[in-house]
Tab-separated table of C-alpha atoms in Angstrom:
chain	number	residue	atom	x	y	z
F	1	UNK	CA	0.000	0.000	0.000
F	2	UNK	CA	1.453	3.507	-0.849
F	3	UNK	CA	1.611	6.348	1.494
F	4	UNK	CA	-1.155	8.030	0.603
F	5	UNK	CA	-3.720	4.978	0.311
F	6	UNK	CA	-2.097	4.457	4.096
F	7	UNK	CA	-2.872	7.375	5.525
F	8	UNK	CA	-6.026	7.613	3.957
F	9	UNK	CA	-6.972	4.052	5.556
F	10	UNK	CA	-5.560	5.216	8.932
F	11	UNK	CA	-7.724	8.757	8.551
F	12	UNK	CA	-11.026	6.439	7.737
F	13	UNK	CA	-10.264	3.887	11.186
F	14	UNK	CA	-9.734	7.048	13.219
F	15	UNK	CA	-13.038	8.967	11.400
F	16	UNK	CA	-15.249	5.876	11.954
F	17	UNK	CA	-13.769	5.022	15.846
F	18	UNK	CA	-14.494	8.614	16.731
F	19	UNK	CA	-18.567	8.174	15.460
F	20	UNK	CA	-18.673	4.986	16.802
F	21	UNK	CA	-17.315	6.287	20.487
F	22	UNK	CA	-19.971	8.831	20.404
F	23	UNK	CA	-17.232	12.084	20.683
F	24	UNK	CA	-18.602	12.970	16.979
F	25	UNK	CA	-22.140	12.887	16.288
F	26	UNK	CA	-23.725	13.639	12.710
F	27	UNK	CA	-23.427	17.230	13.643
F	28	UNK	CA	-19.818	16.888	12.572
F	29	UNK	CA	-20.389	15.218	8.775
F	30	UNK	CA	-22.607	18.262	8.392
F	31	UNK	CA	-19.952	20.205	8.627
F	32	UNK	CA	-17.654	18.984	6.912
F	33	UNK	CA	-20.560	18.814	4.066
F	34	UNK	CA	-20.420	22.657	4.256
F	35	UNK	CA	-16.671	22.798	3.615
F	36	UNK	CA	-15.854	22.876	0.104
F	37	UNK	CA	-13.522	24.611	-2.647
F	38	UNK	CA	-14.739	28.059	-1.603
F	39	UNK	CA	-13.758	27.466	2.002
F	40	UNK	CA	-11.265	24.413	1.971
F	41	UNK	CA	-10.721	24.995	5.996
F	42	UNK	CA	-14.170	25.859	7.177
F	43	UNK	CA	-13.874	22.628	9.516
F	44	UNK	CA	-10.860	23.589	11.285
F	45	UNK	CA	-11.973	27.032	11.290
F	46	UNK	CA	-15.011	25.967	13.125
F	47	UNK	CA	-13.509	23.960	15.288
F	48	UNK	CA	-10.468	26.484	16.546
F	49	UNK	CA	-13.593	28.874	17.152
F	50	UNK	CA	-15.100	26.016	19.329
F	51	UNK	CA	-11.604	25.423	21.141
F	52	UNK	CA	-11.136	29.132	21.973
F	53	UNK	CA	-14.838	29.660	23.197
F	54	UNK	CA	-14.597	26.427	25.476
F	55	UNK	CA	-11.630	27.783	26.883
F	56	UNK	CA	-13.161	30.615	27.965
F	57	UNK	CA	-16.482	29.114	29.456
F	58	UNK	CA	-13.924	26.362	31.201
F	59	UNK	CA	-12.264	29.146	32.791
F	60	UNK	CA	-16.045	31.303	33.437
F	61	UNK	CA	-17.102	28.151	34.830
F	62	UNK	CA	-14.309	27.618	37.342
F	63	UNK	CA	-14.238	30.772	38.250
F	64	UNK	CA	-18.211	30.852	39.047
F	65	UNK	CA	-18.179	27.920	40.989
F	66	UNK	CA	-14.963	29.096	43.148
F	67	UNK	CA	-17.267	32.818	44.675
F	68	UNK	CA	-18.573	32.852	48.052
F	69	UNK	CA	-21.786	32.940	46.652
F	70	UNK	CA	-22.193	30.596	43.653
F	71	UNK	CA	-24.254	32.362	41.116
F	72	UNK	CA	-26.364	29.006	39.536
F	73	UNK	CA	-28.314	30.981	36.933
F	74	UNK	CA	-24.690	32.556	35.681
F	75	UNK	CA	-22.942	28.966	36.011
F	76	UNK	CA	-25.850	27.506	34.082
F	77	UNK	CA	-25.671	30.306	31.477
F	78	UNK	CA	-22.099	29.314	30.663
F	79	UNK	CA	-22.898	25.852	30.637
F	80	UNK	CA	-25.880	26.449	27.755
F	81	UNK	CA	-23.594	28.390	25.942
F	82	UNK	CA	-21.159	25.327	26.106
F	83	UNK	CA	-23.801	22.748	25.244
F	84	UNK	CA	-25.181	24.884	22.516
F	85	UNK	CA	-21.157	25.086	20.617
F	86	UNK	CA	-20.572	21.894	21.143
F	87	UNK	CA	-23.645	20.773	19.805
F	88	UNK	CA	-23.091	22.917	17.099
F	89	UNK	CA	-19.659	21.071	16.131
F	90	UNK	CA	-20.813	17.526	16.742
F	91	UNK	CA	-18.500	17.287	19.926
F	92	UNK	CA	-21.785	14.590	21.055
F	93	UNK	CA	-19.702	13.751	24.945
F	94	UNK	CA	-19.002	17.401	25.203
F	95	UNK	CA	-22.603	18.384	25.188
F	96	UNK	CA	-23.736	15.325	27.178
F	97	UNK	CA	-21.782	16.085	29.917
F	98	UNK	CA	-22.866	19.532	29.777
F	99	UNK	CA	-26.524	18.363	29.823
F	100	UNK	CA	-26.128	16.787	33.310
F	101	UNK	CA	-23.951	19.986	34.471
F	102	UNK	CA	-27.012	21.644	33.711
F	103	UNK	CA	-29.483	19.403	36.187
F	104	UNK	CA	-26.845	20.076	39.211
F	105	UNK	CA	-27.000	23.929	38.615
F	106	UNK	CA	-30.969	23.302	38.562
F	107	UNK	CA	-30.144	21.698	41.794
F	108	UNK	CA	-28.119	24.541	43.033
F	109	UNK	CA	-26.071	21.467	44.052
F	110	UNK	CA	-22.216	22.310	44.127
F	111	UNK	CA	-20.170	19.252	44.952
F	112	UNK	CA	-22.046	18.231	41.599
F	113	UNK	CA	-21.646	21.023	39.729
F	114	UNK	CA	-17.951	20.610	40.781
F	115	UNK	CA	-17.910	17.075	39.677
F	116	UNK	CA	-19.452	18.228	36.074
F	117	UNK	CA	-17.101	20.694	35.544
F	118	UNK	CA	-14.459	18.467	35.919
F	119	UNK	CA	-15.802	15.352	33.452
F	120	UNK	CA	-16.999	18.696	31.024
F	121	UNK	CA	-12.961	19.157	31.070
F	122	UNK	CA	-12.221	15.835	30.854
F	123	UNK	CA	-14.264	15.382	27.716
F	124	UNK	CA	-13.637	18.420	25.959
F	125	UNK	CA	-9.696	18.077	26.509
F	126	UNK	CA	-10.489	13.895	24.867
F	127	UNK	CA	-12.519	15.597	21.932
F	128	UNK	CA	-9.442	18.260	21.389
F	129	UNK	CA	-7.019	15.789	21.286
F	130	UNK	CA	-8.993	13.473	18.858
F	131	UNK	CA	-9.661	16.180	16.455
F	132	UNK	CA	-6.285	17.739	16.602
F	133	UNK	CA	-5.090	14.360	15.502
F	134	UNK	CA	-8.366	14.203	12.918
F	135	UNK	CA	-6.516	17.274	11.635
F	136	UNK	CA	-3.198	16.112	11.727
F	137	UNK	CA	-3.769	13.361	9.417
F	138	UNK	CA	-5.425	14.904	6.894
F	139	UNK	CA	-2.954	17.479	6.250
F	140	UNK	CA	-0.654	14.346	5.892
F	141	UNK	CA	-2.901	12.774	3.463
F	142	UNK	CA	-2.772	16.658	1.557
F	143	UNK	CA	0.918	16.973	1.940
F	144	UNK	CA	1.503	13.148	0.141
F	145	UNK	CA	-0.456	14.551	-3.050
F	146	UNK	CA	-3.952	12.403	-1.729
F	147	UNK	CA	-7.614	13.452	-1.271
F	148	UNK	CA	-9.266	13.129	1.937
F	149	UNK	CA	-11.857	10.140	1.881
F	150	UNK	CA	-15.116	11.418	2.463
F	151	UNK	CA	-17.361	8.977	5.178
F	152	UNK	CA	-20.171	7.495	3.295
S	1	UNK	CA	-41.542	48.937	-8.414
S	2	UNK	CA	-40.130	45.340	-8.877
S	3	UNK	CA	-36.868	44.641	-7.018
S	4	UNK	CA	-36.342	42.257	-9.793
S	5	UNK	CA	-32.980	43.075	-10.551
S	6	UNK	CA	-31.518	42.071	-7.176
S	7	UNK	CA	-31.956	38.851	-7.520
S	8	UNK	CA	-29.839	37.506	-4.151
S	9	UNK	CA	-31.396	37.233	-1.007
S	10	UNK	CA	-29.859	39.010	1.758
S	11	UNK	CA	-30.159	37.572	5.350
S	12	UNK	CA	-29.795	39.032	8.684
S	13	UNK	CA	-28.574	36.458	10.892
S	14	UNK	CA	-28.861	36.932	15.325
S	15	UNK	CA	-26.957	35.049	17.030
S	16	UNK	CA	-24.593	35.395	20.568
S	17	UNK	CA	-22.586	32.693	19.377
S	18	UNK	CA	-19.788	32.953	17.659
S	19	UNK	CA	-19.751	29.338	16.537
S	20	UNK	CA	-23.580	29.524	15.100
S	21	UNK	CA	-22.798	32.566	13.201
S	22	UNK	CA	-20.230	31.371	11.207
S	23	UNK	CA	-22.103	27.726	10.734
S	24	UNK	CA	-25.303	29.895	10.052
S	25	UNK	CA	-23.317	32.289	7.722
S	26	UNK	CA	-22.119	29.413	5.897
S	27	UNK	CA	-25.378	27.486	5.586
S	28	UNK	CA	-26.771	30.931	3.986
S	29	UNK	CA	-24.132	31.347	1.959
S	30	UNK	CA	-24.150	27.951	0.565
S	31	UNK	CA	-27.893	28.289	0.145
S	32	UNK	CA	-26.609	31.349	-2.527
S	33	UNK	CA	-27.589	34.270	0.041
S	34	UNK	CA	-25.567	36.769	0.892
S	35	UNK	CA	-25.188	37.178	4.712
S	36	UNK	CA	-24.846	39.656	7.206
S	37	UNK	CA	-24.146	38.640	10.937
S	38	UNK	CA	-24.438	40.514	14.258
S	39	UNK	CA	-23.904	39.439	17.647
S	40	UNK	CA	-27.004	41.013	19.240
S	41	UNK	CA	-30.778	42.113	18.549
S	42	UNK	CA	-29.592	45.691	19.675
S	43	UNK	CA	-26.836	45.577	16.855
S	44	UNK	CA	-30.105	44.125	14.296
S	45	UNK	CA	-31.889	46.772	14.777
S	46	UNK	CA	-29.243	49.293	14.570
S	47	UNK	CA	-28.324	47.950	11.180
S	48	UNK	CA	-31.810	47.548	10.113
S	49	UNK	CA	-32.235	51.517	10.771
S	50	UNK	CA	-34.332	51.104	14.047
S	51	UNK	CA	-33.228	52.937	16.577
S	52	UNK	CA	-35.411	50.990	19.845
S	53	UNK	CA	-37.326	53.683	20.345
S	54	UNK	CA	-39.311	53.694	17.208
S	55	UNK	CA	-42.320	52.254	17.544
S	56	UNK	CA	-44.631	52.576	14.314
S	57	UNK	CA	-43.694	55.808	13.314
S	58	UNK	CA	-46.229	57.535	11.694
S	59	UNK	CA	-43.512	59.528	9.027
S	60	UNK	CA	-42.960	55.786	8.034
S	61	UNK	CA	-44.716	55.291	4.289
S	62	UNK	CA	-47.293	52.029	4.919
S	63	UNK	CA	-44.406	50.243	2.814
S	64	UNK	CA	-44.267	49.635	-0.614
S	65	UNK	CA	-41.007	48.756	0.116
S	66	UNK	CA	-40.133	48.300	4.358
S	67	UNK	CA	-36.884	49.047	3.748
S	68	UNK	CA	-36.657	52.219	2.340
S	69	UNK	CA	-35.224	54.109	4.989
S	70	UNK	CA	-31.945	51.706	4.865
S	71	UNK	CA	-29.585	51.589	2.511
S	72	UNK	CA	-29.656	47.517	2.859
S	73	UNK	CA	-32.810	45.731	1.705
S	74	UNK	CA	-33.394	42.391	4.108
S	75	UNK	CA	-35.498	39.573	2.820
S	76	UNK	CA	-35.166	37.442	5.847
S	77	UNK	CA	-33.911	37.677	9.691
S	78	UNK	CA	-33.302	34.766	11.493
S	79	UNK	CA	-32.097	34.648	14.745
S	80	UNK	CA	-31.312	33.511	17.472
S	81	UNK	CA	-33.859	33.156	20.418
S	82	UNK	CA	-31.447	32.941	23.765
S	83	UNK	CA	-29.416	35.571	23.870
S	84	UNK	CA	-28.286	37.661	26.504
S	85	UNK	CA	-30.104	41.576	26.567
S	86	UNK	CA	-32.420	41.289	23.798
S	87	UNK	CA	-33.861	37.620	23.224
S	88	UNK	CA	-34.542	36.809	19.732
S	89	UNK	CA	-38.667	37.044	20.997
S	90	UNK	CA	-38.008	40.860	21.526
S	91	UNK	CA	-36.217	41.305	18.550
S	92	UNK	CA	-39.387	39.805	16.805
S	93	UNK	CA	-41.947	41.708	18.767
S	94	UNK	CA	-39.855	45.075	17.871
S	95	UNK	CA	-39.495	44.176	14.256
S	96	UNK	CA	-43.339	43.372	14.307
S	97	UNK	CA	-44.359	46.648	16.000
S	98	UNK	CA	-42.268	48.656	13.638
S	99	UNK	CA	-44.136	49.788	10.336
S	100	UNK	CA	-41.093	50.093	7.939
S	101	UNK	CA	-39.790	46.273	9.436
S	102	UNK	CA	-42.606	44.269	9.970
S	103	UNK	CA	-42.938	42.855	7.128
S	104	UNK	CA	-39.221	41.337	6.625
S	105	UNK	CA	-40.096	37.731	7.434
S	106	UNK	CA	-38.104	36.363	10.730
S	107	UNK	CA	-37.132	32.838	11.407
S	108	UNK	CA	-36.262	32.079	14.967
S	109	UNK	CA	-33.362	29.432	16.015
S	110	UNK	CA	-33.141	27.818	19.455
S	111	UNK	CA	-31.124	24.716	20.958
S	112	UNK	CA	-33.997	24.107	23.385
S	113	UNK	CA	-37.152	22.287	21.590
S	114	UNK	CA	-39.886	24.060	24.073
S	115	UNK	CA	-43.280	23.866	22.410
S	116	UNK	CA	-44.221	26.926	24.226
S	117	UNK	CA	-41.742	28.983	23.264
S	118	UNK	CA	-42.098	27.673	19.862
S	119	UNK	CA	-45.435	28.853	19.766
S	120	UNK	CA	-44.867	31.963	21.104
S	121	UNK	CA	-42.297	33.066	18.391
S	122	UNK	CA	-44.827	31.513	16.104
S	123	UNK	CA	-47.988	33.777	17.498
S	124	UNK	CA	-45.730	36.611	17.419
S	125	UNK	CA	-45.326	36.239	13.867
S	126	UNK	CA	-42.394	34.435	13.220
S	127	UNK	CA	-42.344	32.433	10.021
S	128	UNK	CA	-40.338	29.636	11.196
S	129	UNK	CA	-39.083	28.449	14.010
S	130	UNK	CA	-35.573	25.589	13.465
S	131	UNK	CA	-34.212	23.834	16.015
S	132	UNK	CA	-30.285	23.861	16.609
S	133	UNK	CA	-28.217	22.437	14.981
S	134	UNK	CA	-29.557	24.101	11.914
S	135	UNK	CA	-29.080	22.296	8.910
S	136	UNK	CA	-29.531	22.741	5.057
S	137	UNK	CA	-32.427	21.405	4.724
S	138	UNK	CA	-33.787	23.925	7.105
S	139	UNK	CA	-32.187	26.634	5.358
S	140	UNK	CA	-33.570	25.511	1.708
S	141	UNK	CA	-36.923	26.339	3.312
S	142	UNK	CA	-36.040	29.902	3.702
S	143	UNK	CA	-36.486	30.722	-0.064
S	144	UNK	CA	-40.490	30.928	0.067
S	145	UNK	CA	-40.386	33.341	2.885
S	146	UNK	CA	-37.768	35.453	1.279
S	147	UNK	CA	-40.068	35.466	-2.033
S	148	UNK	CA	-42.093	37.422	-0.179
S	149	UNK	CA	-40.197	40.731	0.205
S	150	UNK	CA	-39.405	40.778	-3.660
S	151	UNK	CA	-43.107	40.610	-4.554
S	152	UNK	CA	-43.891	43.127	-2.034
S	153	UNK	CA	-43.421	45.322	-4.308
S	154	UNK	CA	-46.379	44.538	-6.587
S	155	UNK	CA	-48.772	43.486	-3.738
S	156	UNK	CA	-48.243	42.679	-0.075
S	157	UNK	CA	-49.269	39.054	0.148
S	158	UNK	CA	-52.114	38.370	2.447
S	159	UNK	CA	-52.020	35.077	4.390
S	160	UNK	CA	-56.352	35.173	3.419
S	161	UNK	CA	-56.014	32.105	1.673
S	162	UNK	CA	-55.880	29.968	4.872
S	163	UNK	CA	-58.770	31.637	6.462
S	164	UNK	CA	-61.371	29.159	5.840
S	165	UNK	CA	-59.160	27.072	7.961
S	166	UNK	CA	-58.688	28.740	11.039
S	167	UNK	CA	-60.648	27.494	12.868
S	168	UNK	CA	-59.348	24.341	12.817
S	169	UNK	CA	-56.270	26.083	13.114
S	170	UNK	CA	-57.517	27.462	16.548
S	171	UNK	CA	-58.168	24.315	17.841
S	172	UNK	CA	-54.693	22.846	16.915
S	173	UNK	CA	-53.246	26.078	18.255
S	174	UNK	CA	-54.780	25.472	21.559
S	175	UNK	CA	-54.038	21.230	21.665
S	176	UNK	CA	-50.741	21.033	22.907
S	177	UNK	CA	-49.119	20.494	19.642
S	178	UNK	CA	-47.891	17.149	19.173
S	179	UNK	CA	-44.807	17.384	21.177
S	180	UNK	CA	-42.589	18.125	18.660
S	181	UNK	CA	-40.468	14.891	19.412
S	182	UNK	CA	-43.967	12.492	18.667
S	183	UNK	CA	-43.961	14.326	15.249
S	184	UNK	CA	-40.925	12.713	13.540
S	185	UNK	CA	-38.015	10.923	14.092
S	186	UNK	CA	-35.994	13.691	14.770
S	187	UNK	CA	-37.233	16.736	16.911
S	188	UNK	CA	-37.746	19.056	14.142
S	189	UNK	CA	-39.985	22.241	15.327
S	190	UNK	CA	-43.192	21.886	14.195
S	191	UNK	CA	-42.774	24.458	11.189
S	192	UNK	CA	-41.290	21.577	8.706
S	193	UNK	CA	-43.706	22.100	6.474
S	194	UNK	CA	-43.145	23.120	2.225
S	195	UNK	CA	-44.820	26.284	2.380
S	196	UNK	CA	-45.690	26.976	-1.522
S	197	UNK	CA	-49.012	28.730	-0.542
S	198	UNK	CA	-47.114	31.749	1.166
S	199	UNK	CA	-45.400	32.763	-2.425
S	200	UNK	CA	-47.907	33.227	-3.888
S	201	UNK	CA	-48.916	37.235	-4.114
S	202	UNK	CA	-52.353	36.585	-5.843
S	203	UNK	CA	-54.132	37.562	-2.931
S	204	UNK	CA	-54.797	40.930	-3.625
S	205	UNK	CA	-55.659	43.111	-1.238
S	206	UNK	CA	-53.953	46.098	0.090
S	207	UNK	CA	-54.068	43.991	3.574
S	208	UNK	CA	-53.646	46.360	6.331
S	209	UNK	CA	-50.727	44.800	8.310
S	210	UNK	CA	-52.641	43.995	11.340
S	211	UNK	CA	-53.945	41.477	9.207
S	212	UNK	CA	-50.918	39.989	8.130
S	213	UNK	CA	-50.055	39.418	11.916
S	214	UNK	CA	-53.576	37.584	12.919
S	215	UNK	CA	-52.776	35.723	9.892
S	216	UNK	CA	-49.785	34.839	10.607
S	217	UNK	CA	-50.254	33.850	14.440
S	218	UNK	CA	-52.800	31.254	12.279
S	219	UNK	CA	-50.986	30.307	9.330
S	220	UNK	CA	-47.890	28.628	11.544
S	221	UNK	CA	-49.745	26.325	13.593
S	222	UNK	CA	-52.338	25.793	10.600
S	223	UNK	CA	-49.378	24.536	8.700
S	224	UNK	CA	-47.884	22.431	11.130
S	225	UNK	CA	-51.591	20.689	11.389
S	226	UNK	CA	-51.996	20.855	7.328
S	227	UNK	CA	-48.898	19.816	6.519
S	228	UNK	CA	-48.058	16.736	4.888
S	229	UNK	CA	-51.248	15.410	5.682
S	230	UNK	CA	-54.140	18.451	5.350
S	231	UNK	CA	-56.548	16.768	6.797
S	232	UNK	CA	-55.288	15.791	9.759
S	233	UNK	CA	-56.220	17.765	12.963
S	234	UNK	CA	-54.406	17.867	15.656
């Protein structure tokens, strides 16, 4: 197998584990539907947007839950905002764990909003990492002179 | 006059988010709009020429064209409906109260499927009402309601072809519509329906805009009831 038909396998395995591991939901093949000749990096623009945002509402977040007097409606603000980009990108464990953040701020329970914040972290740092490699490879696949294999 | 000449649509989109603007831009612009974006319903009306303090103002011309007093001519807004200062309701409640604006169709967007809110925007007089993530599909639907603004010009189109059917509209209004997720696979909003009816500008009259609004408050849940299946009430 050449290099390119290599990478391109290796970029399909990664693709289809990342569906089938629920950190990409459809979400994500609609976007990269959108992308085309006119804007060639609308994905990875997208997605840098979504990185930089969640780094912000991570740090809101912590910040929130570390006053005196926790603000819920503001904590739960940030976490809709989060669910709501994350959802927009496909990032599927992202906005579930943000879901259940949501029902502890309903709860005005800390220790669990605590707890959220922490697997919200945890899951958007695992969906970073996976689409930083998603990335990764397909500028490999570019760089050896192939096309990126579109998932049926 | 006919507005014939321009012959892209040009979209207002609402939205806090940074990520749905672009993905919204984009779905527009696919969809062969051209797109403007702004971050707030205080920056919409600003660019639509409302300042928020004019309510119906009587110096307004009952439009021929709405948009005369801007130097941009909007066929559609759609927008966001959680934001923070200005939800996308009280955008559509100002754009509905204002003479020169009211008649620019608006489509409201939300990541939370609440049939109240739903019907709300629709009552209000919102067109449409897509849940998030919007997708293409949702965005090919746009084109009907954006037909509207370019016929304007020859008549304002009346919404007096579904009167006969209000009242059955009035009692699927009331019934808690079929919770949205019963309807279909998916959660779509209830507004999925082809909408060929609202092109068309034969209905003559110089409708006076309150009108257009009771008809409208009608015409959204009618649909949802009509649509696919006509006959079915809800």
């Amino acid at each position: 197998m050449d290099v390119v038909s290599q990478l391109q396998k290796q970029f399909v395995d990664y693709s289809t584990s990342l569906y089938r591991e629920g950190f990409l939901d459809d979400q994500f093949v609609q976007l990269q539907k959108l992308q085309d000749e006119s804007n060639p990096d609308f994905v990875v623009e997208v997605v840098s947007l979504f990185f930089e945002d969640s780094e912000k509402l991570i740090n809101n977040l912590a910040s929130a839950l570390q006053q005196q007097i926790v603000d819920y409606k503001q904590v739960d603000a940030h976490v809709h905002q989060f669910k709501g980009s994350s959802s927009s990108i496909g990032a599927q464990r992202v906005k579930n764990a943000c879901v259940a953040f949501r029902a502890h701020c309903d709860g005005r329970n800390l220790e669990g909003c605590m707890r959220c914040l922490q697997q919200v972290k945890f899951e958007y740092s695992l969906v970073k990492s996976k689409l930083e490699t998603l990335f990764k490879l397909e500028q490999q696949i570019l760089a050896a002179g192939g096309s990126i294999p579109v998932l049926a | 006059m006919v507005m014939a000449t321009d012959s892209q649509f040009h979209v207002l989109a609402v939205d806090d988010s940074v990520i749905d603007r672009k993905l919204i831009e984009k779905l527009l612009k696919t969809s062969s709009c051209q797109v403007t974006t702004v971050d707030s319903g205080s920056k919409a009306l600003e660019f639509l020429g409302l300042h928020e303090d004019d309510q119906c103002d009587p110096k307004q011309q009952p439009s021929v064209s709405p948009n005369n007093h801007q130097e941009v001519e909007i066929n559609l807004i759609i927008t966001d409906y959680c934001m923070p200062g200005m939800t996308g309701y009280d955008l559509l409640r100002k754009i509905k109260e204002s003479s020169s604006l009211r008649n620019i169709p608006v489509v409201i967007m939300s990541s939370e499927n609440v049939p109240s809110r739903i019907n709300r925007c629709l009552q209000e007089g919102a067109e449409d009402f897509f849940l998030k993530p919007v997708r293409l599909s949702d965005v090919n639907k746009l084109k009907p309601h954006m037909m509207k603004t370019k016929l304007k010009d020859l008549e304002k189109p009346s919404k007096q072809e579904k009167q006969g059917e209000q009242p059955a509209a009035a009692a699927a209004a009331e019934s808690p519509q079929p919770p949205p997720q019963a309807q279909s696979p998916q959660p779509p909003p209830p507004a999925q329906s082809p909408q060929p009816p609202l092109v068309q500008p034969q209905q003559l009259h110089s409708a006076e805009p309150p009108q257009l609004q009771a008809n409208n408050t009608k015409r959204k849940a009618m649909e949802e009831g009509l649509s696919p299946d006509r006959t079915k009430r809800r």
